[in-house]
mmCIF file of C-alpha atoms in Angstrom:
data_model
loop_
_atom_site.group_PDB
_atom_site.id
_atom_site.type_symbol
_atom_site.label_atom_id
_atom_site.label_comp_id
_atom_site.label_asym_id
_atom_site.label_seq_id
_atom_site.Cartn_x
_atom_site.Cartn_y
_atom_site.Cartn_z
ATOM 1 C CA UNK A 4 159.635 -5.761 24.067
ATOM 2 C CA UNK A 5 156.894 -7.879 25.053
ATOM 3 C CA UNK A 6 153.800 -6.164 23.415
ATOM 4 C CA UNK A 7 153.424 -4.553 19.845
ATOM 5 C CA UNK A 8 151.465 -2.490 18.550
ATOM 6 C CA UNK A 9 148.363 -4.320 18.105
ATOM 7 C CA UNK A 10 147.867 -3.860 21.339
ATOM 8 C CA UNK A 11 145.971 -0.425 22.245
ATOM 9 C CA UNK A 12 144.878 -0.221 25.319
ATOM 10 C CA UNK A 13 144.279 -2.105 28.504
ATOM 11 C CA UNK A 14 141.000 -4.072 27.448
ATOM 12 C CA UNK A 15 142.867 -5.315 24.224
ATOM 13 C CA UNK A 16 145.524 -6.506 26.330
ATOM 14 C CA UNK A 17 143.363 -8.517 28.954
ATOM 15 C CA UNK A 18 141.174 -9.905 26.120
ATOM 16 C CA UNK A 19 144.871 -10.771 24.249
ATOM 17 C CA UNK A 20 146.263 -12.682 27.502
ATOM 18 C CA UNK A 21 143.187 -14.766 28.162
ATOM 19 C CA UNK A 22 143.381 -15.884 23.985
ATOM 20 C CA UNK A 23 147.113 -16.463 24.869
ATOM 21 C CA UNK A 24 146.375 -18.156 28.433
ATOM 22 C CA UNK A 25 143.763 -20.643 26.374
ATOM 23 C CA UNK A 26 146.365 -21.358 23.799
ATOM 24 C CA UNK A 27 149.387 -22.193 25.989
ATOM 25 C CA UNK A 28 146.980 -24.394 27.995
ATOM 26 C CA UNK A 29 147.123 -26.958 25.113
ATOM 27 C CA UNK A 30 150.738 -27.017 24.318
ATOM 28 C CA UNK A 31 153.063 -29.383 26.366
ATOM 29 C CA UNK A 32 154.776 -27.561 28.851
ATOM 30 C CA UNK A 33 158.230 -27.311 27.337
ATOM 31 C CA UNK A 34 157.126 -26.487 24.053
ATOM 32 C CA UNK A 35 159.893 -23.690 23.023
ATOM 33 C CA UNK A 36 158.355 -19.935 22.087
ATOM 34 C CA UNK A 37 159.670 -20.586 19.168
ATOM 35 C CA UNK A 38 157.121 -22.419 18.047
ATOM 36 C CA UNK A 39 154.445 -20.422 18.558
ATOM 37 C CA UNK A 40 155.955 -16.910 18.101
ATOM 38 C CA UNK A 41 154.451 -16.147 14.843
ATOM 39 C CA UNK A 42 151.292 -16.825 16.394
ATOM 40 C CA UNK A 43 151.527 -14.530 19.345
ATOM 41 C CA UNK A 44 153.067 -11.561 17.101
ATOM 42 C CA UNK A 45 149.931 -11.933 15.458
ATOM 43 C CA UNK A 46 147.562 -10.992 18.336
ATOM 44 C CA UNK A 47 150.055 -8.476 19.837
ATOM 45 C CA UNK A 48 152.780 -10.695 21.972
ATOM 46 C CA UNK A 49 156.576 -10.372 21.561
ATOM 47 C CA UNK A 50 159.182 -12.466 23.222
ATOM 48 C CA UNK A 51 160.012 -11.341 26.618
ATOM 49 C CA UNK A 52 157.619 -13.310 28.245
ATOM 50 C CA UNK A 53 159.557 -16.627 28.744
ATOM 51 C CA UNK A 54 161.507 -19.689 26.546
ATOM 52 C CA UNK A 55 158.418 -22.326 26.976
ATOM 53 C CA UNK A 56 155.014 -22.400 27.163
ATOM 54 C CA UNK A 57 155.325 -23.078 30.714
ATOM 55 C CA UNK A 58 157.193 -20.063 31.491
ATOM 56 C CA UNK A 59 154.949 -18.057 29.082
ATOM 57 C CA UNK A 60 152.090 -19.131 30.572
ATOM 58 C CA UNK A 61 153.231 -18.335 34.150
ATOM 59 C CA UNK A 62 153.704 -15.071 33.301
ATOM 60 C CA UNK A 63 151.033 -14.396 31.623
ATOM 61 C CA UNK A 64 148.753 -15.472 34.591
ATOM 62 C CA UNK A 65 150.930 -13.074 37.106
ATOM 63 C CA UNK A 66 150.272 -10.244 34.886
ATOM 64 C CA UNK A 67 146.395 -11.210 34.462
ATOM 65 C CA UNK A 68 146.074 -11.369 38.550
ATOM 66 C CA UNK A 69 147.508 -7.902 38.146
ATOM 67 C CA UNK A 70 145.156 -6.541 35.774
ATOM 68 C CA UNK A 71 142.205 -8.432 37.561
ATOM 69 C CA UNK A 72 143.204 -7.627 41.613
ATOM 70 C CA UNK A 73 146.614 -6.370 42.436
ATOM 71 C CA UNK A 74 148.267 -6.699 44.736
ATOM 72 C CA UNK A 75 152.129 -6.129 46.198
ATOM 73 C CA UNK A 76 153.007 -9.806 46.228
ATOM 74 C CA UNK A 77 152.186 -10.812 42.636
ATOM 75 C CA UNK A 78 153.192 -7.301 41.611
ATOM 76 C CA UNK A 79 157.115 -7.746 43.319
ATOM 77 C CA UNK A 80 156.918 -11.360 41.857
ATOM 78 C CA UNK A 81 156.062 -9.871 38.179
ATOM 79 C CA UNK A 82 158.253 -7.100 37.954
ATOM 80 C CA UNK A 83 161.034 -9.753 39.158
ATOM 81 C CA UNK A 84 160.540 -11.556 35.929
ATOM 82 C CA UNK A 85 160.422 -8.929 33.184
ATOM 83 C CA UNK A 86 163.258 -8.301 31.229
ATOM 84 C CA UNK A 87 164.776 -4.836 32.238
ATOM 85 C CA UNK A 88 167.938 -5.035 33.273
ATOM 86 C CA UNK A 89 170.589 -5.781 30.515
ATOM 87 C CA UNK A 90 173.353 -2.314 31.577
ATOM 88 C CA UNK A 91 174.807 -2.973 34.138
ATOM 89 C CA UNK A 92 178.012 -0.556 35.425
ATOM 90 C CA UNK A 93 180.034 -1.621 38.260
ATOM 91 C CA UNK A 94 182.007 1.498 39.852
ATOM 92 C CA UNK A 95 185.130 -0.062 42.071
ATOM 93 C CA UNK A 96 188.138 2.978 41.319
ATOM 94 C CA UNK A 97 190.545 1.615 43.740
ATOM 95 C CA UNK A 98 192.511 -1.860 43.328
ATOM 96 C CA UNK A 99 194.946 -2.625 41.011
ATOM 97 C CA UNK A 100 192.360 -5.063 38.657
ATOM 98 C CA UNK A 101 193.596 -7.837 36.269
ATOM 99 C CA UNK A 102 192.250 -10.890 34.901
ATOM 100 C CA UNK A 103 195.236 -12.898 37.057
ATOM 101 C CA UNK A 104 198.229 -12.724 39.471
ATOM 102 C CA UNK A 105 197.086 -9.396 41.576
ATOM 103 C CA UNK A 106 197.331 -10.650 44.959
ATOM 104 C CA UNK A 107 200.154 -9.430 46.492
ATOM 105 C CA UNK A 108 199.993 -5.903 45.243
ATOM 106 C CA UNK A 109 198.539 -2.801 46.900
ATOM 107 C CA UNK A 110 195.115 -2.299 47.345
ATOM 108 C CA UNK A 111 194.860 -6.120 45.849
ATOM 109 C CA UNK A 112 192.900 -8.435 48.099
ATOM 110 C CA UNK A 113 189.531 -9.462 49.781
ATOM 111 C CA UNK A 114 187.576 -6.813 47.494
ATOM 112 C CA UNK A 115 189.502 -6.939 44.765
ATOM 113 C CA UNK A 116 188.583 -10.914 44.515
ATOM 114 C CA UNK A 117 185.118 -10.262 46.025
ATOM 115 C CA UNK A 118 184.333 -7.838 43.014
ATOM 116 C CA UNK A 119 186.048 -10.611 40.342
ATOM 117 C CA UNK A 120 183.578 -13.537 41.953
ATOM 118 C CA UNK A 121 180.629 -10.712 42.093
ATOM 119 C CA UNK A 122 181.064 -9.860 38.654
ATOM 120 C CA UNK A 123 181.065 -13.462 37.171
ATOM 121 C CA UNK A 124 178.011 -14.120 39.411
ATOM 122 C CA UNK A 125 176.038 -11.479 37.865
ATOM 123 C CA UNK A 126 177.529 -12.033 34.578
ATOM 124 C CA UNK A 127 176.010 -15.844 34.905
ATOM 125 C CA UNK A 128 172.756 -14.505 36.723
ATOM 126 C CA UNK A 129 171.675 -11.930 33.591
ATOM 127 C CA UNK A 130 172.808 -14.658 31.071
ATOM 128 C CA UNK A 131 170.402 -17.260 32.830
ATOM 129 C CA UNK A 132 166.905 -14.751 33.611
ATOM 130 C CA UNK A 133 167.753 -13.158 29.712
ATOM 131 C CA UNK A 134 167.823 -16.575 28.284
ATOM 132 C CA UNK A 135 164.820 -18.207 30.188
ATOM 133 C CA UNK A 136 162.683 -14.631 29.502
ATOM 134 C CA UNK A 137 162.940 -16.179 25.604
ATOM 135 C CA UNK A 138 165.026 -13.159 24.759
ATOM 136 C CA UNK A 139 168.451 -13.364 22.478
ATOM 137 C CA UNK A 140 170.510 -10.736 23.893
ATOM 138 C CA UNK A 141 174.109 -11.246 24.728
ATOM 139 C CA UNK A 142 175.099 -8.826 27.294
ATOM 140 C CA UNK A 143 178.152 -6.881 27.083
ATOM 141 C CA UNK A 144 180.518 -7.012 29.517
ATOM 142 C CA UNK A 145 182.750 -3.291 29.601
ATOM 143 C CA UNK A 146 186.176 -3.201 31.733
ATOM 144 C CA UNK A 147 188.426 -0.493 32.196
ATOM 145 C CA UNK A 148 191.938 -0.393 33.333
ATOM 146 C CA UNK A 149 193.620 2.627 33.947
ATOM 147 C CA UNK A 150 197.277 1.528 33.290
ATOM 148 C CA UNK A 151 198.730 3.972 36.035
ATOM 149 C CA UNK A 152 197.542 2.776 39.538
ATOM 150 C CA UNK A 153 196.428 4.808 42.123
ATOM 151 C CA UNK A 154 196.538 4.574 45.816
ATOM 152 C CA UNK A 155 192.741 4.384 47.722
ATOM 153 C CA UNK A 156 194.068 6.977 49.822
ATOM 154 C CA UNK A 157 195.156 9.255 46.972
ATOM 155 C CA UNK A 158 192.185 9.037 44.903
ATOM 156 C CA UNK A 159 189.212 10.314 46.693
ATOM 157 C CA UNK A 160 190.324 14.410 45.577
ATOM 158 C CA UNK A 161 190.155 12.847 42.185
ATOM 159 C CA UNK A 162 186.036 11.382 42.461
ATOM 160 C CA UNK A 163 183.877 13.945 41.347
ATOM 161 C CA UNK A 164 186.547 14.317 38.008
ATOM 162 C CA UNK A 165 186.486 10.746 37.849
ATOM 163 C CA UNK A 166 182.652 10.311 37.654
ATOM 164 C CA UNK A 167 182.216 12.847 35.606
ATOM 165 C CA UNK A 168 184.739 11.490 32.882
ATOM 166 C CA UNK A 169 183.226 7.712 33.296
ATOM 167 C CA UNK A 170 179.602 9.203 33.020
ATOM 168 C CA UNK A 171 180.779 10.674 29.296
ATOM 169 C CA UNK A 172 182.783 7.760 28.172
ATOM 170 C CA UNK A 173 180.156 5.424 29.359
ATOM 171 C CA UNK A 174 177.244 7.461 27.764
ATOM 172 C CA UNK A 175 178.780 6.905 24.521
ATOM 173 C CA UNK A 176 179.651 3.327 24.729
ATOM 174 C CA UNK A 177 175.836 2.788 25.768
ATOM 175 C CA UNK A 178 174.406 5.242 23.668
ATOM 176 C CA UNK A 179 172.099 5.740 27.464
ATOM 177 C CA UNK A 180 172.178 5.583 30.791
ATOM 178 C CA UNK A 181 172.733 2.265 32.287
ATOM 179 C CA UNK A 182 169.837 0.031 33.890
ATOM 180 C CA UNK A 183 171.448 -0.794 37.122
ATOM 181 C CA UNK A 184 174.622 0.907 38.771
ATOM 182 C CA UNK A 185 176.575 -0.696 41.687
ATOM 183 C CA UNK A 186 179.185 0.988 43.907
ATOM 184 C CA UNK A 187 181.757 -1.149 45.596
ATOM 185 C CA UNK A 188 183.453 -0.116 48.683
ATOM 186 C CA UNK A 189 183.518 3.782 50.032
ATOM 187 C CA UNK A 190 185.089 5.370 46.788
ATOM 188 C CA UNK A 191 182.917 3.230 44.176
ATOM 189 C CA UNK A 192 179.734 3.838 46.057
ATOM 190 C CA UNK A 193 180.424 7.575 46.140
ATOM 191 C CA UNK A 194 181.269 7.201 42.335
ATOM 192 C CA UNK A 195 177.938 5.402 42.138
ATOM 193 C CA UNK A 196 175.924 8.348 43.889
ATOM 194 C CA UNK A 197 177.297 11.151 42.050
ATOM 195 C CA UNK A 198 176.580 9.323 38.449
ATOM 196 C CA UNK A 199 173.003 8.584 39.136
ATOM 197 C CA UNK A 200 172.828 12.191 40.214
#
């Protein structure tokens, strides 16, 4: 993603952005990458880099400053724009979890709803940096639901088993590791721990 392989070394790459940097310069800002994809596969450019020239060419000047004098500002601000992050695993074991009508039962409530709103935040915050990045990836979105609840308070001699069972399962289903992993409340951040581990 991003660069190909016409693209050898570090020198090729600077000489590559500047060609780039000149080019965008003359396009209208909201020109999509579309149009000038084939152009930029040519010298060594893949999408990744934004959905507009404008975005392109923003990008394309952090990662020049980089190259030319870095520094920690322009390198946080860079690495906060390129695509990397498209796996993301949530760990909450404890709450009884459903699409509707779970208030009322046990360990249903504030985090139980919290995690729901979180969850459709994110979903809408990957879907929005993915799309403006230029890139045409629909993330998926894995839930689930073990049909036989389980007290908070009865799970935690279960966690280790548990992790170790979701790390398989989830392995498969990603063919990887996930990007990003996110433990919610006590249990799920233990959960969390032990599967990065």
């Amino acid at each position: 993603m991003m660069l190909n392989d016409r693209i050898q070394n570090v020198n090729a790459l600077q000489y590559v952005l500047r060609k780039a940097e000149e080019y965008l310069t003359t396009l209208a800002p909201e020109t999509p990458y579309s149009k000038f994809e084939h152009r930029f596969q040519e010298i060594g450019l893949e999408r990744g880099w934004g959905d507009n020239a404008e975005r392109v060419l923003g990008m394309i000047q952090l990662l020049l400053d980089l190259l030319e004098a870095p520094d920690p500002c322009t390198l946080e601000t860079f690495l906060g724009k390129i695509p990397m992050v498209f796996n993301v695993v949530i760990m909450s074991p404890h709450g009884y979890f459903a699409q509707d009508n779970v208030l009322g039962y046990s360990d249903t409530g504030g985090q139980v709803v919290y995690m729901l709103d979180q969850v459709r935040a994110l979903e809408s915050e990957m879907l929005n940096r993915i799309k403006h990045q230029g890139l045409d990836i629909t993330p998926r979105i894995l839930i689930g639901i073990v049909r036989k609840w389980i007290s908070r308070f009865e799970v935690w001699p279960y966690l280790e088993t548990y992790t170790e069972d979701v790390a398989h399962e989830l392995s498969k289903e990603l063919q990887g590791k996930p990007d990003l992993i996110i433990g919610n409340y006590s249990d799920g951040d233990i959960v969390a721990s032990l599967f990065e581990n």
